[in-house]
Coordinates of C-alpha atoms in Angstrom, one line a residue:
I376 CA 1.8 85.8 1.8
S377 CA 3.3 89.0 0.3
L378 CA 1.7 92.5 0.1
R379 CA 2.5 95.0 -2.6
S380 CA 1.6 98.7 -3.0
N381 CA 2.3 99.3 -6.6
E382 CA -0.3 102.0 -7.0
Y383 CA 0.5 103.8 -3.7
P384 CA -0.1 107.5 -4.7
G385 CA 1.9 109.0 -1.8
G386 CA 0.8 110.7 1.4
R387 CA -0.9 108.6 4.1
L388 CA -0.6 104.8 3.5
D389 CA -3.9 103.1 4.1
W390 CA -5.1 99.5 3.9
Y391 CA -6.6 99.8 0.5
A392 CA -3.2 100.7 -1.1
A393 CA -2.0 97.1 -0.5
D394 CA -2.7 94.1 -2.7
V395 CA -2.1 90.4 -2.1
S396 CA 0.8 88.9 -4.1
Q397 CA 0.6 85.2 -4.3
G398 CA 3.9 83.3 -4.4
G399 CA 6.0 86.2 -3.2
S400 CA 9.1 86.1 -1.1
G401 CA 7.1 86.4 2.2
D402 CA 7.4 89.9 3.4
L403 CA 5.2 89.3 6.5
R404 CA 6.6 87.9 9.7
P405 CA 5.2 84.5 10.4
E406 CA 3.7 85.4 13.8
L407 CA 0.2 84.2 14.6
N408 CA -1.8 85.7 17.5
T409 CA -5.2 84.2 18.2
K410 CA -7.8 86.1 20.2
S411 CA -11.0 84.5 21.2
N412 CA -12.2 86.3 24.4
D413 CA -13.1 89.8 23.1
E414 CA -16.6 90.8 24.3
V415 CA -18.0 94.0 22.8
F416 CA -21.4 95.7 22.5
P417 CA -22.5 96.5 19.0
A418 CA -23.8 99.9 18.1
E419 CA -26.0 100.9 15.2
V420 CA -24.5 102.7 12.3
S421 CA -25.4 106.3 12.2
F422 CA -24.7 109.2 9.9
T423 CA -26.0 112.7 9.3
G424 CA -29.5 112.6 7.7
M425 CA -30.0 108.9 8.4
P426 CA -33.6 107.8 8.0
H427 CA -35.3 106.8 11.2
S428 CA -36.2 103.2 11.6
R429 CA -39.6 104.0 13.2
W430 CA -42.6 104.9 11.0
W431 CA -44.0 108.4 11.1
E432 CA -41.1 109.9 13.0
I433 CA -40.1 113.4 12.0
E434 CA -36.5 113.5 10.6
D435 CA -34.1 116.4 10.4
G436 CA -33.2 118.0 7.1
D437 CA -29.4 117.9 7.4
L438 CA -29.1 115.7 4.4
N439 CA -31.5 115.8 1.4
F440 CA -31.2 112.5 -0.5
T441 CA -33.6 113.7 -3.2
Q442 CA -30.7 116.0 -4.4
V443 CA -28.7 112.9 -5.3
Q444 CA -29.1 112.6 -9.1
P445 CA -26.8 109.9 -10.4
N446 CA -26.4 109.0 -14.0
K447 CA -27.2 105.6 -15.4
T448 CA -23.5 104.5 -15.1
D449 CA -23.0 105.8 -11.5
L450 CA -23.3 102.4 -9.9
A451 CA -21.3 103.4 -6.8
K452 CA -23.6 106.4 -6.1
L453 CA -26.7 104.3 -6.6
L454 CA -25.5 101.7 -4.2
F455 CA -24.6 104.4 -1.6
A456 CA -28.1 106.0 -1.9
E457 CA -29.8 102.6 -1.6
F458 CA -27.8 101.7 1.5
G459 CA -28.5 105.0 3.1
L460 CA -32.3 104.9 2.4
L461 CA -33.1 101.2 2.9
Y462 CA -30.5 99.2 4.7
S463 CA -28.6 101.6 7.0
N464 CA -30.4 100.3 10.1
D465 CA -29.3 96.7 9.3
W466 CA -25.6 97.5 10.0
F467 CA -23.8 97.6 13.3
V468 CA -20.3 98.8 14.5
M469 CA -18.2 96.9 17.0
P470 CA -14.8 98.2 18.3
L471 CA -11.8 96.0 17.7
T472 CA -8.3 97.0 18.8
L473 CA -5.4 95.7 16.7
P474 CA -1.6 96.2 16.7
F475 CA -0.3 98.3 13.9
G476 CA 1.4 96.4 11.1
S477 CA -0.9 93.4 11.5
L478 CA -2.9 91.3 9.1
T479 CA -6.1 90.2 10.7
K480 CA -8.8 87.7 9.9
I481 CA -12.0 87.3 11.8
D482 CA -13.0 83.7 11.7
R483 CA -16.4 84.0 13.3
I484 CA -18.5 86.1 15.6
E485 CA -20.6 84.5 18.4
I486 CA -23.8 86.6 19.0
K487 CA -25.5 86.5 22.4
D488 CA -29.1 87.6 22.4
A489 CA -31.2 89.0 25.3
F490 CA -32.3 85.4 26.2
G491 CA -28.8 84.2 26.7
Q492 CA -28.7 82.1 23.5
Y493 CA -25.7 82.0 21.2
S494 CA -25.6 82.0 17.4
I495 CA -22.5 81.9 15.2
S496 CA -22.0 84.3 12.3
K497 CA -19.2 83.1 10.0
H498 CA -17.3 85.2 7.4
Y499 CA -19.5 86.2 4.5
K500 CA -17.0 85.0 2.0
N501 CA -17.6 81.4 3.1
Q502 CA -20.9 81.5 1.4
K503 CA -20.9 80.8 -2.3
R504 CA -23.5 83.5 -3.0
N505 CA -21.1 86.2 -1.8
A506 CA -18.1 84.9 -3.8
D507 CA -18.3 88.0 -6.2
W508 CA -18.9 90.6 -3.5
G509 CA -16.5 92.1 -1.1
L510 CA -16.2 94.9 1.5
F511 CA -13.0 96.0 3.3
Q512 CA -10.9 93.3 1.8
L513 CA -7.5 93.1 0.0
S514 CA -7.6 92.6 -3.8
G515 CA -5.4 90.3 -5.7
S516 CA -6.8 86.9 -4.8
S517 CA -9.9 85.2 -6.2
E518 CA -9.9 82.3 -3.7
E519 CA -13.0 82.2 -1.5
T520 CA -11.1 81.3 1.6
G521 CA -7.8 82.8 0.6
P522 CA -5.9 85.9 1.7
N523 CA -8.7 88.3 0.6
Q524 CA -10.5 87.6 3.9
F525 CA -7.8 89.6 5.7
L526 CA -7.7 93.2 6.7
Y527 CA -4.3 95.0 6.7
L528 CA -3.5 97.6 9.3
P529 CA -0.3 99.3 8.1
P530 CA 2.2 100.9 10.5
V531 CA 1.3 104.4 9.5
A532 CA 3.3 107.3 11.1
H533 CA 1.3 110.2 12.6
D534 CA 3.5 113.0 11.3
I535 CA 5.9 113.0 8.4
L536 CA 8.5 115.7 7.6
I537 CA 8.7 116.3 3.9
G538 CA 11.5 118.1 2.2
D539 CA 11.6 120.3 -0.8
P540 CA 10.9 118.4 -4.1
L541 CA 14.0 116.9 -5.7
E542 CA 12.0 116.2 -8.9
K543 CA 8.7 117.4 -10.2
V544 CA 7.1 116.2 -13.5
N545 CA 3.9 117.6 -14.9
F546 CA 2.0 115.2 -17.2
I547 CA -0.3 117.1 -19.5
Q548 CA -2.5 116.2 -22.5
D549 CA -1.8 117.9 -25.8
E550 CA -4.8 117.3 -28.0
M551 CA -3.4 119.2 -30.9
A552 CA -0.3 117.0 -31.1
N553 CA -2.3 113.9 -30.0
M554 CA 0.2 112.9 -27.3
V555 CA 1.0 113.4 -23.6
W556 CA 4.0 115.4 -22.4
G557 CA 6.0 114.8 -19.2
I558 CA 7.3 118.3 -18.4
E559 CA 10.3 118.2 -16.0
L560 CA 9.7 121.2 -13.9
I561 CA 12.3 120.3 -11.3
V562 CA 15.4 118.1 -11.8
Q563 CA 18.2 117.0 -9.6
D564 CA 21.5 119.0 -9.7
G565 CA 23.7 116.2 -8.5
L566 CA 24.2 117.8 -5.0
G567 CA 21.0 116.6 -3.3
T568 CA 18.8 119.5 -4.3
G569 CA 16.4 120.3 -7.1
I570 CA 16.7 123.1 -9.6
D571 CA 14.4 124.6 -12.3
G572 CA 14.1 122.1 -15.1
T573 CA 13.0 124.7 -17.6
A574 CA 16.1 126.8 -16.9
M575 CA 18.3 123.7 -17.1
G576 CA 16.9 122.9 -20.5
L577 CA 17.5 126.4 -21.8
K578 CA 21.1 126.3 -20.6
I579 CA 21.8 123.1 -22.4
R580 CA 20.1 124.5 -25.5
E581 CA 22.3 127.6 -25.4
Y582 CA 25.4 125.5 -24.9
Y583 CA 24.8 123.5 -28.1
L584 CA 23.8 126.7 -30.1
S585 CA 26.9 128.6 -29.0
N586 CA 29.3 125.7 -29.9
F587 CA 27.6 124.0 -32.8
G588 CA 25.0 126.5 -34.0
T589 CA 26.9 127.8 -37.0
T590 CA 26.5 126.0 -40.3
T591 CA 28.2 126.3 -43.7
T592 CA 25.6 124.3 -45.7
D593 CA 22.8 126.9 -45.6
K594 CA 22.0 128.3 -49.0
V595 CA 20.6 131.7 -49.3
N596 CA 18.1 132.5 -52.1
E597 CA 15.3 134.9 -52.9
A598 CA 12.5 132.5 -51.9
P599 CA 9.8 134.3 -49.8
V600 CA 9.3 131.2 -47.6
R601 CA 11.5 128.7 -45.9
Y602 CA 10.8 125.0 -45.0
K603 CA 11.1 123.8 -41.5
L604 CA 11.2 120.0 -40.8
V605 CA 10.0 120.2 -37.2
T606 CA 9.4 123.0 -34.7
E607 CA 11.4 123.3 -31.5
V608 CA 10.1 122.0 -28.2
P609 CA 11.7 122.8 -24.8
E610 CA 14.3 120.2 -23.9
N611 CA 12.5 119.4 -20.6
W612 CA 9.3 118.3 -22.4
I613 CA 9.4 114.5 -22.8
P614 CA 6.8 113.0 -25.2
F615 CA 4.6 110.0 -24.6
V616 CA 2.9 108.8 -27.8
P617 CA -0.2 106.5 -28.1
T618 CA 0.8 103.0 -29.2
K619 CA -0.3 99.4 -29.0
P620 CA 1.8 97.2 -26.8
K621 CA 3.5 94.2 -28.3
G622 CA 1.4 91.1 -28.2
T623 CA -1.9 92.9 -28.4
P624 CA -4.4 91.0 -30.6
P625 CA -5.3 92.8 -33.8
N626 CA -9.0 93.0 -33.0
E627 CA -8.4 94.9 -29.7
T628 CA -8.0 98.7 -29.6
H629 CA -6.2 98.9 -26.3
I630 CA -3.9 101.9 -26.4
R631 CA -1.1 102.8 -24.0
L632 CA 1.2 105.8 -23.8
Q633 CA 4.8 105.0 -24.6
R634 CA 7.8 107.2 -23.7
A635 CA 9.5 108.6 -26.8
Q636 CA 12.4 110.9 -27.6
L637 CA 12.6 114.1 -29.7
P638 CA 15.7 114.8 -31.8
R639 CA 18.1 117.6 -31.1
I640 CA 18.8 119.3 -34.4
I641 CA 21.4 122.0 -34.3
G642 CA 23.6 123.2 -37.2
D643 CA 25.9 120.6 -38.7
L644 CA 25.8 118.5 -35.5
E645 CA 24.6 115.0 -36.0
P646 CA 21.0 114.8 -34.6
T647 CA 20.9 113.2 -31.1
R648 CA 18.0 112.1 -29.0
I649 CA 16.9 114.2 -26.0
S650 CA 16.8 112.0 -22.9
P651 CA 14.9 112.7 -19.7
R652 CA 16.8 113.8 -16.6
T653 CA 14.5 112.8 -13.8
E654 CA 14.4 109.3 -12.2
I655 CA 10.6 109.4 -12.6
L656 CA 10.9 109.3 -16.4
L657 CA 14.3 107.6 -16.8
K658 CA 14.5 104.9 -14.2
E659 CA 11.7 102.7 -15.6
S660 CA 12.6 100.0 -18.0
T661 CA 12.3 100.3 -21.8
P662 CA 9.6 100.4 -23.3
Y663 CA 8.1 102.7 -20.7
Y664 CA 4.3 102.5 -20.8
I665 CA 1.6 104.5 -19.0
F666 CA -2.1 103.6 -19.1
T667 CA -4.1 106.3 -20.8
E668 CA -6.6 106.5 -18.0
E669 CA -3.8 107.5 -15.6
I670 CA -3.4 111.0 -17.3
E671 CA -6.7 112.8 -16.8
K672 CA -7.9 116.0 -18.5
S673 CA -6.5 118.0 -15.6
G674 CA -3.1 116.4 -15.9
T675 CA -1.0 114.7 -13.2
L676 CA 1.8 116.0 -11.0
L677 CA 4.5 113.7 -9.7
E678 CA 7.0 114.8 -7.1
L679 CA 10.0 113.1 -5.5
H680 CA 10.8 114.1 -1.8
W681 CA 13.0 113.1 1.0
Q682 CA 10.7 112.1 3.9
R683 CA 11.5 111.5 7.6
T684 CA 9.5 110.3 10.5
R685 CA 9.8 108.7 14.0
M686 CA 8.3 105.3 14.5
A687 CA 6.4 104.1 17.6
N688 CA 9.6 102.6 19.0
G689 CA 11.5 105.9 18.7
K690 CA 13.5 104.9 15.6
N691 CA 14.0 107.5 12.9
V692 CA 13.3 106.4 9.3
T693 CA 14.3 108.4 6.2
W694 CA 13.3 107.5 2.7
L695 CA 12.6 108.8 -0.8
G696 CA 8.9 108.9 -1.6
R697 CA 6.8 110.0 -4.6
K698 CA 3.7 112.1 -4.3
R699 CA 0.9 112.4 -6.9
T700 CA -1.5 115.2 -7.2
N701 CA -3.9 116.7 -9.8
G702 CA -2.4 118.9 -12.5
R703 CA -3.4 122.3 -13.8
G704 CA -5.2 121.3 -17.0
P705 CA -4.2 120.5 -20.6
G706 CA -1.4 122.3 -22.5
R707 CA 0.0 122.8 -25.9
S708 CA 3.5 122.3 -27.1
S709 CA 3.1 123.9 -30.6
L710 CA 4.8 120.8 -32.1
G711 CA 4.5 120.7 -35.9
Y712 CA 6.2 119.0 -38.9
D713 CA 6.7 120.1 -42.5
Q714 CA 5.9 123.7 -42.2
L715 CA 6.4 126.7 -44.5
K716 CA 7.1 130.0 -42.9
A717 CA 7.8 133.5 -44.2
H718 CA 11.5 134.0 -44.8

């Protein structure tokens, strides 16, 4: 069994960030610990504003369920409201102490009632009627008795020291240009620190203009307008254009965002492609695709940090980690082609 966290957004690592990967290299240690003598007392689930199970009992007004007004497509909100109003008193909580970094499966629970009689409750996934329903389980496996019955408890550190960002990329939607831009706000300087990506782009632009900006092919005339093939965009703006991946059936309209490159057109210099300078945009293989739903209206910020923590055994661990947060809204690059401007 292997676990993968391909969509880990950064910050605290929790169990739901891991997926089961069948046929992997076996990242988990083959240690099996069986416990069969834990005796606990269940407690009823409780939360603020929970309806009382007794009839005609006055309830507090800490939570007003009548203010929950979901839309027709808000299935999760509807299920939550139904659970809170109808079935909340059918659930119990039992404590279970587990070692960190473990993968646990509860085979069965023996219930002892007030008369001293025992009844066995097996895993709900062992029943065919529950094959398409799950709660607190790992995704990635469709087998009824497979690894999706396990609960992963990751070895999460309590406190993490996070350094200044080495890289920072802001993904924004540009509706006027019908594309997404990855703006490199912070790039690495090669000495282990991050510098302003916008200032770096301006310096590179000034270098090319000072050395190759002059041209002898320009013709001066009395025309009141001039033609411009494409407007200039800052060099730290990397475009992502909507496209269909190879192999997509013609009748499907599935669109992804593919990394592209703008030309650098300066004087008589042969046009060259502007490449990204951050590992976030450059390290991935070509073609570089992003799902359209990953870039919301508010945008997405990706950062690269050095992180350090001390494990439970006293060992210090240092690594490079990415952090994802919400952006600051859409933007506009003023990109345009085939324009006539006043001379």
